[in-house]
Coordinates of C-alpha atoms in Angstrom, one line a residue:
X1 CA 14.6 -8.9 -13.9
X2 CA 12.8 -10.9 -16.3
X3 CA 11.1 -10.4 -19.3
X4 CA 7.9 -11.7 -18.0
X5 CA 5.8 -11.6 -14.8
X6 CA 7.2 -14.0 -12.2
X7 CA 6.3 -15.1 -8.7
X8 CA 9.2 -17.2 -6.7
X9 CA 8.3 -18.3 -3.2
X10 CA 12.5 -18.3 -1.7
X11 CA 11.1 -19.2 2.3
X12 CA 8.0 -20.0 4.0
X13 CA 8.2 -19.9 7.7
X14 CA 5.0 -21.2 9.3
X15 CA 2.4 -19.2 7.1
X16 CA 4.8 -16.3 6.8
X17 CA 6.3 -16.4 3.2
X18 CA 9.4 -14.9 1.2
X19 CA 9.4 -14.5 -2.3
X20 CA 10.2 -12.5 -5.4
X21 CA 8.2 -10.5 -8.0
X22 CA 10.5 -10.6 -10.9
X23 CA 9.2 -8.2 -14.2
X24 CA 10.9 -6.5 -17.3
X25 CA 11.5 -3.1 -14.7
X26 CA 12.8 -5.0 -11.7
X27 CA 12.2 -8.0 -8.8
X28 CA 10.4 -7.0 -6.1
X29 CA 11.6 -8.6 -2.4
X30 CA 8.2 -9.7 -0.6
X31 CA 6.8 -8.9 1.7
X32 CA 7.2 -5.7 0.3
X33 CA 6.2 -2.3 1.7
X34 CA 5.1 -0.2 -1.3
X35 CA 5.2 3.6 -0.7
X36 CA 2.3 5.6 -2.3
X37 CA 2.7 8.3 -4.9
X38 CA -0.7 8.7 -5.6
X39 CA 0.0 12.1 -8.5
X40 CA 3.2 10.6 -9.3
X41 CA 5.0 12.1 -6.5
X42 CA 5.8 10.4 -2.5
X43 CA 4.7 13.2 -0.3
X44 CA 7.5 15.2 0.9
X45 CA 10.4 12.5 -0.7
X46 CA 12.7 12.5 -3.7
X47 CA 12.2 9.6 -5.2
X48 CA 16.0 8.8 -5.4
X49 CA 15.3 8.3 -1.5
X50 CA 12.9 6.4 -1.9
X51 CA 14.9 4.0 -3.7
X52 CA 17.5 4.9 -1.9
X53 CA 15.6 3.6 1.5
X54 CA 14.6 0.3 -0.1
X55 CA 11.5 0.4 -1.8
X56 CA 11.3 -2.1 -5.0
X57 CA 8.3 -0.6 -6.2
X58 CA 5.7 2.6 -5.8
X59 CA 2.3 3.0 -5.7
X60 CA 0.5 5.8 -8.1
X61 CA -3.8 5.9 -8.2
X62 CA -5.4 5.7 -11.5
X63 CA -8.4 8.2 -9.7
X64 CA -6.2 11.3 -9.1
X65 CA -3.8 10.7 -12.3
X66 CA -7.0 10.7 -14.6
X67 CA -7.9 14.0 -13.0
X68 CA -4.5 15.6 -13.5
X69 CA -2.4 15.4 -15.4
X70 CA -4.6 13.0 -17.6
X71 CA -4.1 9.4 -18.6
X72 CA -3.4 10.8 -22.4
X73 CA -1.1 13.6 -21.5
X74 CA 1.2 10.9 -19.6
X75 CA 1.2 8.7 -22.4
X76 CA 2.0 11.6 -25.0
X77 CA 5.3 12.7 -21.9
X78 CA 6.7 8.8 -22.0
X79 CA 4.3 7.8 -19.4
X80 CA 4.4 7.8 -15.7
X81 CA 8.0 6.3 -15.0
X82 CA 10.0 8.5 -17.7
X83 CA 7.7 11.7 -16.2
X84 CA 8.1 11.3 -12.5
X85 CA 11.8 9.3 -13.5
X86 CA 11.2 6.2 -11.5
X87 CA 12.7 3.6 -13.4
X88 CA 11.1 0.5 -11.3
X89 CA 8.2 -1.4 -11.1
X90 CA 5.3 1.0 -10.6
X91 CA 1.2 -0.7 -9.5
X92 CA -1.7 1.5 -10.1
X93 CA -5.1 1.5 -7.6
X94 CA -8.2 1.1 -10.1
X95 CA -9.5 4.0 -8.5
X96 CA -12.7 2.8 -7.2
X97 CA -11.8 3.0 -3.3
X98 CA -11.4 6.9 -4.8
X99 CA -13.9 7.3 -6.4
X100 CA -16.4 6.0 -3.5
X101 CA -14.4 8.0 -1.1
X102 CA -14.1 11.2 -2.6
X103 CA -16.3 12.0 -5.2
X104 CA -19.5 14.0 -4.1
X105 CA -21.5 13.1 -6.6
X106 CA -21.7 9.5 -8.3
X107 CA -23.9 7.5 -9.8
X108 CA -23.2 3.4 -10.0
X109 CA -24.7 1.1 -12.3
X110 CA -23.4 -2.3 -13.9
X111 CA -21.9 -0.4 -16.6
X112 CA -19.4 1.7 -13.8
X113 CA -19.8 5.0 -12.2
X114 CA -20.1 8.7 -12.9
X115 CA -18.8 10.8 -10.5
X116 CA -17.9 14.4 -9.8
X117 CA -14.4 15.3 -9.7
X118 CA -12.9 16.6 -6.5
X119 CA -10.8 19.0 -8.0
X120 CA -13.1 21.0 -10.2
X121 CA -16.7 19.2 -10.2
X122 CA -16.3 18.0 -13.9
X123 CA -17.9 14.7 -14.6
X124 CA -16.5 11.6 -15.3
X125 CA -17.3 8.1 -16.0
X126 CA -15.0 5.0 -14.8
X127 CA -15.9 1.8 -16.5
X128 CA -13.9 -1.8 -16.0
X129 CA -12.6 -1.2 -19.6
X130 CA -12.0 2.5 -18.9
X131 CA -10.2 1.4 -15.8
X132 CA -7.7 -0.7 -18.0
X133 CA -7.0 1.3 -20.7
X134 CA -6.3 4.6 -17.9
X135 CA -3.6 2.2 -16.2
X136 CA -2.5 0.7 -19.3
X137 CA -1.3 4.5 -20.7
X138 CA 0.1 5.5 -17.3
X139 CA 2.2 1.9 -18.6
X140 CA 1.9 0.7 -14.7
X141 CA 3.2 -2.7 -14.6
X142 CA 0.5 -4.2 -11.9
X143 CA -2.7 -3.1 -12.6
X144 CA -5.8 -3.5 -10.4
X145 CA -8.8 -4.3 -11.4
X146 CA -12.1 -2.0 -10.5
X147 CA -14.4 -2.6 -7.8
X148 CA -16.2 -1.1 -5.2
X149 CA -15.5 -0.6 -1.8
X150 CA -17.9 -0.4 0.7
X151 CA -17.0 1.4 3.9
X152 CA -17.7 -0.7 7.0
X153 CA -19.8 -1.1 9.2
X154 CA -22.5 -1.8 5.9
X155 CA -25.7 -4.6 5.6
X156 CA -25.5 -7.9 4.3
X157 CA -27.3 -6.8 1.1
X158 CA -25.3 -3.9 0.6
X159 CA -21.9 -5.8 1.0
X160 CA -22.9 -8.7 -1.3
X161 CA -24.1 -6.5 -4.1
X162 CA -20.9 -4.9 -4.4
X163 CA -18.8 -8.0 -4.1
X164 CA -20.5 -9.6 -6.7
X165 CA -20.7 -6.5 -9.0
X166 CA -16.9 -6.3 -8.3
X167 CA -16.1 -10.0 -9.3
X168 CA -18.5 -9.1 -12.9
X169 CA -16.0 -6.0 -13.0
X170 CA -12.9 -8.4 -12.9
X171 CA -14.2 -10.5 -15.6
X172 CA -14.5 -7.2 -17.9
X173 CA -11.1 -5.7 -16.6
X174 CA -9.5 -9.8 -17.5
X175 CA -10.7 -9.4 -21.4
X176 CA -9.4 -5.2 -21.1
X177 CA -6.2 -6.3 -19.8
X178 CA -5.8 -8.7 -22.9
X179 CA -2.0 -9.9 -22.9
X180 CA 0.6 -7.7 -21.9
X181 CA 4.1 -9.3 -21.9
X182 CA 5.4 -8.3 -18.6
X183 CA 2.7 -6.9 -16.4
X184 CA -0.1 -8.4 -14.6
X185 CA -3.7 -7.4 -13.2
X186 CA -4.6 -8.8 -9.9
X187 CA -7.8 -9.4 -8.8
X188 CA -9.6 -7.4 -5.9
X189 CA -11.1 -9.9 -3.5
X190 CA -14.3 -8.2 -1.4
X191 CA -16.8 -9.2 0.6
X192 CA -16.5 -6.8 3.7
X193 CA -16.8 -8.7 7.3
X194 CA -19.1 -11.7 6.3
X195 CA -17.0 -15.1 6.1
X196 CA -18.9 -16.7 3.3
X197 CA -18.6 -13.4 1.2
X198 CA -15.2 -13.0 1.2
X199 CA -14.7 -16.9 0.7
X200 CA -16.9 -17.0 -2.4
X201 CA -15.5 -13.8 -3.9
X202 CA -11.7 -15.1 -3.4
X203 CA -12.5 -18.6 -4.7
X204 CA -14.2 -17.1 -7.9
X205 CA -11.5 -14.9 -8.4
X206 CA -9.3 -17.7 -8.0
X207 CA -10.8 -19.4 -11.3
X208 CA -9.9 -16.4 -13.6
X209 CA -6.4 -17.6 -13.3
X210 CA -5.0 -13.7 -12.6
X211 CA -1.0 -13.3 -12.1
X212 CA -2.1 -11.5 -8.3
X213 CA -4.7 -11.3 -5.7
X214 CA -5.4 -8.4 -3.7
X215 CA -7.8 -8.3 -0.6
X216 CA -9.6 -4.8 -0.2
X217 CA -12.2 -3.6 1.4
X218 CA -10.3 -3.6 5.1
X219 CA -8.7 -1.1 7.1
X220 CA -11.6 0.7 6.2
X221 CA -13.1 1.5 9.7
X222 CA -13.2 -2.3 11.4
X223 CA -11.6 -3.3 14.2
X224 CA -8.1 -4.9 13.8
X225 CA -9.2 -8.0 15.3
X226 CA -12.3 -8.5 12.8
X227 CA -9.5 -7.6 9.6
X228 CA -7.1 -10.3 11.0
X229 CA -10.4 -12.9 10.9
X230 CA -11.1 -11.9 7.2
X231 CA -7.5 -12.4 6.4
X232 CA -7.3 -15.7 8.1
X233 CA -10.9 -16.5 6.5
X234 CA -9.6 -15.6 2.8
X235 CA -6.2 -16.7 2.5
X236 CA -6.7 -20.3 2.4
X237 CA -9.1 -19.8 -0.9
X238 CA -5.9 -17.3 -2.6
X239 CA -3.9 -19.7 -4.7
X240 CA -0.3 -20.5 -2.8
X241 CA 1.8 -19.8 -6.3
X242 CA 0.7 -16.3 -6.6
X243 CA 1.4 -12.6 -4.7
X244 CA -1.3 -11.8 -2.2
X245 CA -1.4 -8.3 -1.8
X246 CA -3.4 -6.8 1.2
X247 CA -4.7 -3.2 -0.1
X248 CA -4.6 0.2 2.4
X249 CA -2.8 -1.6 5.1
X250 CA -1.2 -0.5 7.5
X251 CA 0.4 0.0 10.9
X252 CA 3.7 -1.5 11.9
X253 CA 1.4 -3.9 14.0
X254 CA -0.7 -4.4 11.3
X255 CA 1.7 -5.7 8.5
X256 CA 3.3 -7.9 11.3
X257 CA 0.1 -9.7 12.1
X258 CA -0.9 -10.1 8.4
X259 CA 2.7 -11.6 7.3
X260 CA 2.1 -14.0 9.9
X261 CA -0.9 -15.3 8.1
X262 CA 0.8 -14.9 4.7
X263 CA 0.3 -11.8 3.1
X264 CA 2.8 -10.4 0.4
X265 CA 2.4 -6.5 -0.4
X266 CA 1.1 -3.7 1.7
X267 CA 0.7 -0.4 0.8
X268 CA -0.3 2.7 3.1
X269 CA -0.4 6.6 3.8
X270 CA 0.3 6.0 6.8
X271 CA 4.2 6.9 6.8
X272 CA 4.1 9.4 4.6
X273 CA 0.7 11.1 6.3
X274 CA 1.6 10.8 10.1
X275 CA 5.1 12.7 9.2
X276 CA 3.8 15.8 7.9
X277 CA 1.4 15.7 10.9
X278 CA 4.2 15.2 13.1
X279 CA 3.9 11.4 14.3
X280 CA 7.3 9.1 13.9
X281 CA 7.6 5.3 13.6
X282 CA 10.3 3.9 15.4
X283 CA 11.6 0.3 16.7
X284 CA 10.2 1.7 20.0
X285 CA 6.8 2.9 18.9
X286 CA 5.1 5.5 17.7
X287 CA 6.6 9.2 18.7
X288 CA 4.7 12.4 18.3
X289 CA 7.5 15.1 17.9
X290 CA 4.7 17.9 19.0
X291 CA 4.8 16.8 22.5
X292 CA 6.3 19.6 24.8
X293 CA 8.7 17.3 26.1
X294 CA 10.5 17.0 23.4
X295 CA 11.3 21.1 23.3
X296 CA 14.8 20.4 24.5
X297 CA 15.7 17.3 24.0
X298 CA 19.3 17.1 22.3
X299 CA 18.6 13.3 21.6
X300 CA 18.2 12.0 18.2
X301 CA 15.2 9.8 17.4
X302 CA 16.9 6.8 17.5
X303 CA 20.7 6.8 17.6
X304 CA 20.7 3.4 15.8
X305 CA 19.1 4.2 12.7
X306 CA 20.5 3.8 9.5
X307 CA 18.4 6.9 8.4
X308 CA 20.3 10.6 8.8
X309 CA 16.6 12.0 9.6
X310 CA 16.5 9.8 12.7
X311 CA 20.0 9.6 13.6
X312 CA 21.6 13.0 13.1
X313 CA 18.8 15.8 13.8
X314 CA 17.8 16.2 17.6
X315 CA 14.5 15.8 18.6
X316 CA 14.2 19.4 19.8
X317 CA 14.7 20.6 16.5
X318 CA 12.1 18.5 14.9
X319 CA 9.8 19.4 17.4
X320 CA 10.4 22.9 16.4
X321 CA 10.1 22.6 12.8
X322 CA 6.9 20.6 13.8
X323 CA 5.1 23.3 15.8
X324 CA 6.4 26.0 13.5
X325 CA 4.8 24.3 10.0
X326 CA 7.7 24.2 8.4
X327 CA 8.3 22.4 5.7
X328 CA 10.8 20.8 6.3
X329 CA 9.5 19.0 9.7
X330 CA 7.8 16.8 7.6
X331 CA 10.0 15.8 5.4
X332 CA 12.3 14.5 7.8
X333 CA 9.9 12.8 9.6
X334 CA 8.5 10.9 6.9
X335 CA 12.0 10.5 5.6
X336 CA 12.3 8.8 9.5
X337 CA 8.4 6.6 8.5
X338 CA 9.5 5.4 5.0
X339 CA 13.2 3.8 6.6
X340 CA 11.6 2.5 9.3
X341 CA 8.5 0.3 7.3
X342 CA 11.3 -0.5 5.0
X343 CA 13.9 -1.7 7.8
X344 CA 10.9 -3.5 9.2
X345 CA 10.6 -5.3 5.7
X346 CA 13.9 -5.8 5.5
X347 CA 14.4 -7.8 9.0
X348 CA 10.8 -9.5 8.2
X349 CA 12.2 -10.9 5.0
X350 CA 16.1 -11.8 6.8
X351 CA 14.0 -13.5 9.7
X352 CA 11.7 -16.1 7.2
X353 CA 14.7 -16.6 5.6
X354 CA 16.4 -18.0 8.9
X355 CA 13.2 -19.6 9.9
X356 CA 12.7 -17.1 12.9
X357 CA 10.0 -15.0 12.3
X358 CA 7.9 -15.6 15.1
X359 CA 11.1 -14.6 17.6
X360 CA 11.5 -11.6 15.3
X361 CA 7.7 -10.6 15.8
X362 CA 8.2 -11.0 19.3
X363 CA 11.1 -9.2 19.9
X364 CA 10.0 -6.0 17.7
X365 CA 6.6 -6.0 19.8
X366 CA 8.4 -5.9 22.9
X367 CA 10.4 -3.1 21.8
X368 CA 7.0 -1.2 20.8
X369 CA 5.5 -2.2 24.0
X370 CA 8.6 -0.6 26.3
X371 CA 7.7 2.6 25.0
X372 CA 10.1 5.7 24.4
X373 CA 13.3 6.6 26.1
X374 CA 12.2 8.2 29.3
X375 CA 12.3 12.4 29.3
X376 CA 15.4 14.5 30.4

């Protein structure tokens, strides 16, 4: 831990890269998976296993924290960490992919958007500065700027009006931010599936001289391949020193792919989602426990996990807590997600370290690729 915000590249192996995030509440090991606890809460997890699984920092979202409990109610309770008693490094989401996503009503201008709440209709207005000073009393330590997301497939015109809006936003969200020993605000680069967007909105972006660079805007209905080329088409413009953070993302697959082309910090529902819904991650695949065949199967998920939801429960009882909605289906099963992305972070990080992360890659799609254990 330091006392201020540090980046330390440790590896690089080809463009795959190992560093540290090291800030007054902890060091984060990158790449890092973060898990998200968008109220203040990991669906279905203590947070004690949470940390207990790996996880350097957590995710909260400044959209559904302003909604309930309120930015100035957490700040009056100690704020976020001393209310939800995680102790580590916590980043907050600006709350614009929210607001675009969710809100039924809203109303964007240069100033920021009004928008209807989700919960009870009540209207709201985010600004840049508003933004800020919401993350700022949650007292996140990475804060993200605002900007607006456009859902793909969108127009040219539509795409570079928001990008360019969003890089005005990051100006505004800079002077907010002011100087807080400690934490950091990265930048959101955007420019949805056009080259030259994305290039000009990273390189600007670039010259604001932020602690962290995010890319958005992805995993937002595009094909894998086309996130992949935005990846490869923006991270050459990101400067080398600093985290590179790629927002929403992903799959198993999909963190792979993107730590090959030197991406730091992911973040996704995925895990958490897919196990109340019945879906495990495992070093062979994808397994959905609500599959007859699994009815009687005495077999754990995978008999070499570290993880007691994987190792010690059979699968016929998870598919029966499954198919019965019990609650406790899905916490085992995203107790299962959560150990595997952070194994999978884990042997990324051990494998740059020993210069053999493209064997590592290999191997762990291989293992996807064979598929689960075959029936009884």
């Amino acid at each position: 831990m330091t006392e201020t915000f540090q980046f330390k590249l440790l590896a690089t192996d080809g463009k795959a890269r190992r560093g540290e995030v090291s800030m007054p509440r902890g060091t984060i090991r990158t790449p890092a998976f973060m898990p998200v606890g968008t109220v203040g809460t990991v669906k279905a997890m203590y947070l004690d296993q949470v940390r207990e699984l790996g996880a350097d920092i957590i995710l909260g979202n400044t959209y559904h924290l302003m909604l309930r409990p309120g930015p100035e109610r957490v700040a009056r309770l100690g704020g976020l960490h001393d209310l939800i008693r995680w102790p580590y490094p916590i980043l907050t989401d600006s709350g614009g992919f929210q607001v675009m996503s969710l809100s039924g009503l809203r109303k964007l201008d240069e100033q920021g958007v009004t928008f209807k709440s989700h919960v009870d209709g009540a209207l709201h207005h985010m600004s840049p500065e508003r933004s800020i000073e919401i993350q700022g009393l949650l007292d996140s330590d990475i804060q993200m700027q605002l900007d607006e997301c456009v859902a793909l497939p969108a127009s040219r015109t539509e795409i570079e009006r928001a990008m360019e809006m969003s890089l005005r936003w990051a100006e505004r969200c800079k002077v907010a931010f002011g100087d807080q020993p400690g934490k950091a605000m990265f930048g959101i680069v955007q420019g949805g599936d056009i080259p030259h967007l994305r290039v000009r909105s990273a390189q600007a972006l670039a010259g604001l001289d932020l602690k962290g660079y995010a890319i958005g805007g992805l995993a937002v209905g595009e094909p894998q391949d086309v996130m992949l080329d935005m990846i490869d088409t923006t991270i050459p413009h990101m400067p080398f020193e600093k985290p590179r953070y790629l927002m929403g993302v992903g799959t198993p697959d999909d963190m792979l792919k993107s730590v090959a082309r030197g991406i730091d910090m992911f973040d996704c529902v995925m895990p958490t989602r897919s196990g109340r819904h019945g879906l495990a991650f495992t070093r062979r695949g994808r397994i959905n426990l609500r599959n007859a065949r699994h009815a009687e199967d005495t077999r754990p998920l995978d008999e070499e996990s570290n993880c007691p939801a994987a190792r010690d429960y059979s699968r016929a009882y998870l598919h029966h807590l499954i198919r019965a909605n019990e609650s406790l289906g899905g916490m085992l099963l995203t107790w299962n997600n959560l150990s595997y992305y952070q194994d999978l972070m884990a042997g990324i990080r051990k494998a740059i370290e020993e210069s053999r992360f493209a064997d590592f890659m290999a191997e762990t799609q291989e293992n996807w690729a064979r598929g689960d254990v075959a029936p009884l």
